[in-house]
Amino acid sequence: MNISEYIDYTLLNPTTTEREIINLCHDARENNFYAICINTSYVPLAKQILEDTNVKICTVVGFPFGAMSTKAKIYEAKNAIKDGANEIDMVINLGYLKSKNYVSVLKDISDVKLAIGEIPLKVIIEISELNKNEVVKACEICLDAKADFIKTSTGFSKSGATFTAVKIIKKIVKDAMKIKASGGISNYDTAHKFIEAGADRIGTSSALDIVKDDILSKLEA
């Protein structure tokens, strides 16, 4: 398994500098990561650097709380795509979900997906804020909204991805949607276990450490 093909190399800190984005892009090119995941303001810069590569540009919408209006999410997503984004990671409206206002949760996701068309949409459900039943319901809504991925976490809440959550999500969505495990994945063994549990993509800011672990383990084998 080539772990690089699963990695969304992530840098979403509010203090991220242009130099850090440039370095992120160069590292992604060098290691053939599937994608980078960055804030929308840096999409044009990343587009310039990665234009002649296969590295995808993923960006976040409604980040990190998901509580802004659907119209704002749509504008942000469409503008990011115009700037060069290839994938959109959108945060679910947790308040609506907790209120059991499932119609509004569905509309929020569906309207964004409709607005961006064939561009892959990952819906971040923030598992650390949900109980098991809420995770199941969020998955069912994402299926109905025809999203492309469920993503476990923003990385800005109490905790990140868990094996239990990924297995629950996989049981619900089966092969109808893909899964991005994100948050707290910092070494090769953990990343590999998440893939075995059902994850199709790994969101991590520790991508270089994961690749280094992979290389060392192959040398020792």
CSV table of C-alpha atoms in Angstrom, one decimal:
chain,number,residue,atom,x,y,z
A,1,MET,CA,0.0,0.0,0.0
A,2,ASN,CA,1.3,3.5,-0.9
A,3,ILE,CA,0.2,5.5,2.1
A,4,SER,CA,0.8,8.8,0.2
A,5,GLU,CA,-2.2,8.1,-2.0
A,6,TYR,CA,-4.5,8.3,1.0
A,7,ILE,CA,-3.2,11.5,2.5
A,8,ASP,CA,-4.8,15.0,2.6
A,9,TYR,CA,-1.8,16.9,3.9
A,10,THR,CA,-3.5,19.5,6.2
A,11,LEU,CA,-2.6,23.0,7.4
A,12,LEU,CA,-5.6,24.9,8.8
A,13,ASN,CA,-4.1,26.9,11.7
A,14,PRO,CA,-5.3,30.5,11.8
A,15,THR,CA,-1.7,31.7,12.0
A,16,THR,CA,-0.5,29.8,8.9
A,17,THR,CA,1.8,32.0,6.9
A,18,GLU,CA,2.3,32.1,3.1
A,19,ARG,CA,5.8,30.5,3.5
A,20,GLU,CA,4.2,27.6,5.4
A,21,ILE,CA,1.7,27.1,2.6
A,22,ILE,CA,4.5,27.2,0.0
A,23,ASN,CA,6.4,24.6,2.0
A,24,LEU,CA,3.3,22.4,2.3
A,25,CYS,CA,2.7,22.5,-1.4
A,26,HIS,CA,6.4,21.6,-2.2
A,27,ASP,CA,6.3,18.7,0.3
A,28,ALA,CA,3.0,17.5,-1.2
A,29,ARG,CA,4.6,17.5,-4.6
A,30,GLU,CA,7.7,15.7,-3.5
A,31,ASN,CA,5.8,13.0,-1.7
A,32,ASN,CA,2.9,12.6,-4.2
A,33,PHE,CA,0.2,13.1,-1.6
A,34,TYR,CA,-3.4,12.8,-2.8
A,35,ALA,CA,-4.3,16.4,-1.7
A,36,ILE,CA,-3.5,19.3,0.5
A,37,CYS,CA,-6.2,20.7,2.8
A,38,ILE,CA,-6.0,24.5,3.4
A,39,ASN,CA,-8.1,27.5,4.2
A,40,THR,CA,-9.8,29.2,1.3
A,41,SER,CA,-7.6,32.4,1.4
A,42,TYR,CA,-4.6,30.3,0.3
A,43,VAL,CA,-6.3,28.4,-2.6
A,44,PRO,CA,-5.0,30.8,-5.3
A,45,LEU,CA,-1.4,30.5,-4.0
A,46,ALA,CA,-1.6,26.7,-3.9
A,47,LYS,CA,-3.1,26.7,-7.4
A,48,GLN,CA,0.0,28.5,-8.7
A,49,ILE,CA,2.4,26.0,-7.1
A,50,LEU,CA,0.5,22.8,-7.8
A,51,GLU,CA,-0.9,23.6,-11.3
A,52,ASP,CA,1.4,21.1,-13.1
A,53,THR,CA,1.0,18.3,-10.6
A,54,ASN,CA,-1.6,15.6,-9.7
A,55,VAL,CA,-1.9,17.0,-6.1
A,56,LYS,CA,-5.5,18.0,-5.5
A,57,ILE,CA,-6.4,21.2,-3.6
A,58,CYS,CA,-9.0,20.7,-0.9
A,59,THR,CA,-10.4,23.5,1.1
A,60,VAL,CA,-12.8,24.0,4.0
A,61,VAL,CA,-16.2,25.7,4.1
A,62,GLY,CA,-18.2,26.8,7.1
A,63,PHE,CA,-15.0,26.1,9.1
A,64,PRO,CA,-14.6,25.2,11.9
A,65,PHE,CA,-18.1,25.5,13.5
A,66,GLY,CA,-20.5,25.0,10.6
A,67,ALA,CA,-23.1,27.4,12.1
A,68,MET,CA,-23.1,30.0,9.4
A,69,SER,CA,-25.9,30.3,6.8
A,70,THR,CA,-26.2,27.9,3.9
A,71,LYS,CA,-25.9,30.9,1.5
A,72,ALA,CA,-22.6,31.8,3.1
A,73,LYS,CA,-21.3,28.2,2.7
A,74,ILE,CA,-22.4,28.2,-1.0
A,75,TYR,CA,-20.7,31.4,-1.7
A,76,GLU,CA,-17.5,30.3,0.0
A,77,ALA,CA,-17.5,27.0,-1.8
A,78,LYS,CA,-18.2,28.4,-5.3
A,79,ASN,CA,-15.6,31.1,-4.8
A,80,ALA,CA,-13.0,28.5,-3.7
A,81,ILE,CA,-13.7,26.4,-6.8
A,82,LYS,CA,-13.3,29.5,-9.0
A,83,ASP,CA,-9.9,30.1,-7.3
A,84,GLY,CA,-8.8,26.5,-8.0
A,85,ALA,CA,-10.1,24.2,-5.3
A,86,ASN,CA,-10.7,20.6,-6.4
A,87,GLU,CA,-12.6,19.4,-3.3
A,88,ILE,CA,-14.7,21.0,-0.6
A,89,ASP,CA,-14.8,19.9,3.1
A,90,MET,CA,-17.9,21.4,4.6
A,91,VAL,CA,-18.8,21.4,8.3
A,92,ILE,CA,-22.3,20.2,9.2
A,93,ASN,CA,-24.6,22.5,11.2
A,94,LEU,CA,-24.3,20.8,14.6
A,95,GLY,CA,-26.9,23.0,16.2
A,96,TYR,CA,-29.5,22.0,13.7
A,97,LEU,CA,-28.6,18.3,14.2
A,98,LYS,CA,-28.7,18.6,18.0
A,99,SER,CA,-32.1,20.4,17.7
A,100,LYS,CA,-33.3,17.4,15.6
A,101,ASN,CA,-34.1,19.8,12.8
A,102,TYR,CA,-33.1,17.2,10.3
A,103,VAL,CA,-34.8,18.9,7.3
A,104,SER,CA,-32.5,22.0,7.8
A,105,VAL,CA,-29.4,19.8,8.1
A,106,LEU,CA,-30.4,18.0,4.9
A,107,LYS,CA,-31.1,21.2,3.0
A,108,ASP,CA,-27.8,22.8,4.2
A,109,ILE,CA,-25.8,19.9,2.7
A,110,SER,CA,-27.9,19.3,-0.3
A,111,ASP,CA,-27.8,23.0,-1.4
A,112,VAL,CA,-24.0,23.1,-1.2
A,113,LYS,CA,-23.7,19.9,-3.1
A,114,LEU,CA,-26.1,21.1,-5.8
A,115,ALA,CA,-24.2,24.4,-6.0
A,116,ILE,CA,-20.8,22.7,-6.6
A,117,GLY,CA,-22.0,19.9,-8.9
A,118,GLU,CA,-19.3,17.2,-9.7
A,119,ILE,CA,-16.8,18.7,-7.2
A,120,PRO,CA,-16.4,16.1,-4.4
A,121,LEU,CA,-18.1,17.2,-1.2
A,122,LYS,CA,-16.9,16.0,2.2
A,123,VAL,CA,-19.2,16.6,5.1
A,124,ILE,CA,-17.4,17.1,8.5
A,125,ILE,CA,-19.8,15.7,11.2
A,126,GLU,CA,-17.5,16.4,14.2
A,127,ILE,CA,-17.8,13.1,16.0
A,128,SER,CA,-16.5,14.3,19.3
A,129,GLU,CA,-19.7,16.4,19.7
A,130,LEU,CA,-22.1,13.6,18.8
A,131,ASN,CA,-23.4,10.4,20.5
A,132,LYS,CA,-23.7,7.2,18.5
A,133,ASN,CA,-27.3,7.8,17.5
A,134,GLU,CA,-26.4,11.3,16.3
A,135,VAL,CA,-23.5,9.9,14.2
A,136,VAL,CA,-25.8,7.4,12.6
A,137,LYS,CA,-28.4,10.1,11.9
A,138,ALA,CA,-25.7,12.4,10.4
A,139,CYS,CA,-24.6,9.6,8.1
A,140,GLU,CA,-28.1,8.9,7.0
A,141,ILE,CA,-28.7,12.6,6.2
A,142,CYS,CA,-25.4,12.8,4.2
A,143,LEU,CA,-26.5,9.8,2.2
A,144,ASP,CA,-29.8,11.5,1.4
A,145,ALA,CA,-28.0,14.7,0.5
A,146,LYS,CA,-25.7,12.8,-2.0
A,147,ALA,CA,-22.5,14.0,-0.4
A,148,ASP,CA,-19.4,12.2,-1.5
A,149,PHE,CA,-17.5,11.7,1.8
A,150,ILE,CA,-18.2,11.8,5.5
A,151,LYS,CA,-15.2,13.3,7.4
A,152,THR,CA,-14.9,12.6,11.1
A,153,SER,CA,-13.5,15.8,12.5
A,154,THR,CA,-12.3,19.4,12.0
A,155,GLY,CA,-9.3,18.9,14.3
A,156,PHE,CA,-10.5,21.9,16.3
A,157,SER,CA,-12.9,20.2,18.8
A,158,LYS,CA,-12.3,18.0,21.8
A,159,SER,CA,-10.8,15.1,19.9
A,160,GLY,CA,-10.3,13.7,16.4
A,161,ALA,CA,-11.0,10.5,14.6
A,162,THR,CA,-11.7,7.2,16.4
A,163,PHE,CA,-11.7,3.7,15.1
A,164,THR,CA,-15.2,3.1,16.6
A,165,ALA,CA,-16.7,6.1,14.7
A,166,VAL,CA,-15.1,5.1,11.4
A,167,LYS,CA,-16.5,1.5,11.8
A,168,ILE,CA,-20.0,2.9,12.7
A,169,ILE,CA,-19.9,5.2,9.6
A,170,LYS,CA,-18.7,2.4,7.4
A,171,LYS,CA,-21.6,0.2,8.6
A,172,ILE,CA,-24.1,2.9,7.7
A,173,VAL,CA,-22.8,4.2,4.4
A,174,LYS,CA,-21.2,0.9,3.1
A,175,ASP,CA,-19.8,1.7,-0.4
A,176,ALA,CA,-22.3,4.5,-1.1
A,177,MET,CA,-20.0,7.1,0.3
A,178,LYS,CA,-16.3,7.4,1.2
A,179,ILE,CA,-14.8,8.2,4.6
A,180,LYS,CA,-12.1,10.7,5.6
A,181,ALA,CA,-10.6,10.1,9.0
A,182,SER,CA,-9.1,13.3,10.4
A,183,GLY,CA,-7.8,14.6,13.6
A,184,GLY,CA,-5.0,13.2,15.8
A,185,ILE,CA,-3.5,10.8,13.2
A,186,SER,CA,0.2,11.3,13.6
A,187,ASN,CA,2.0,8.0,12.6
A,188,TYR,CA,1.9,5.3,10.0
A,189,ASP,CA,0.5,2.5,12.2
A,190,THR,CA,-2.5,4.6,13.2
A,191,ALA,CA,-3.1,5.8,9.6
A,192,HIS,CA,-2.9,2.2,8.4
A,193,LYS,CA,-5.4,1.0,11.0
A,194,PHE,CA,-7.9,3.7,10.1
A,195,ILE,CA,-7.7,2.6,6.4
A,196,GLU,CA,-8.2,-1.0,7.6
A,197,ALA,CA,-11.3,0.2,9.6
A,198,GLY,CA,-12.8,1.7,6.4
A,199,ALA,CA,-11.2,5.1,5.8
A,200,ASP,CA,-10.6,6.0,2.2
A,201,ARG,CA,-8.7,9.2,3.0
A,202,ILE,CA,-6.5,10.4,5.9
A,203,GLY,CA,-6.5,14.0,6.9
A,204,THR,CA,-3.4,14.9,8.8
A,205,SER,CA,-0.9,17.6,9.5
A,206,SER,CA,1.7,14.9,10.3
A,207,ALA,CA,2.0,13.5,6.8
A,208,LEU,CA,5.7,13.8,6.6
A,209,ASP,CA,6.1,11.8,9.8
A,210,ILE,CA,3.7,9.1,8.5
A,211,VAL,CA,5.7,8.8,5.3
A,212,LYS,CA,9.0,8.6,7.2
A,213,ASP,CA,7.5,5.8,9.4
A,214,ASP,CA,6.5,4.0,6.3
A,215,ILE,CA,9.9,4.2,4.7
A,216,LEU,CA,11.7,3.1,7.9
A,217,SER,CA,9.4,0.1,8.4
A,218,LYS,CA,10.0,-1.0,4.8
A,219,LEU,CA,13.8,-0.7,5.3
A,220,GLU,CA,13.6,-2.7,8.4
A,221,ALA,CA,11.5,-5.5,6.8
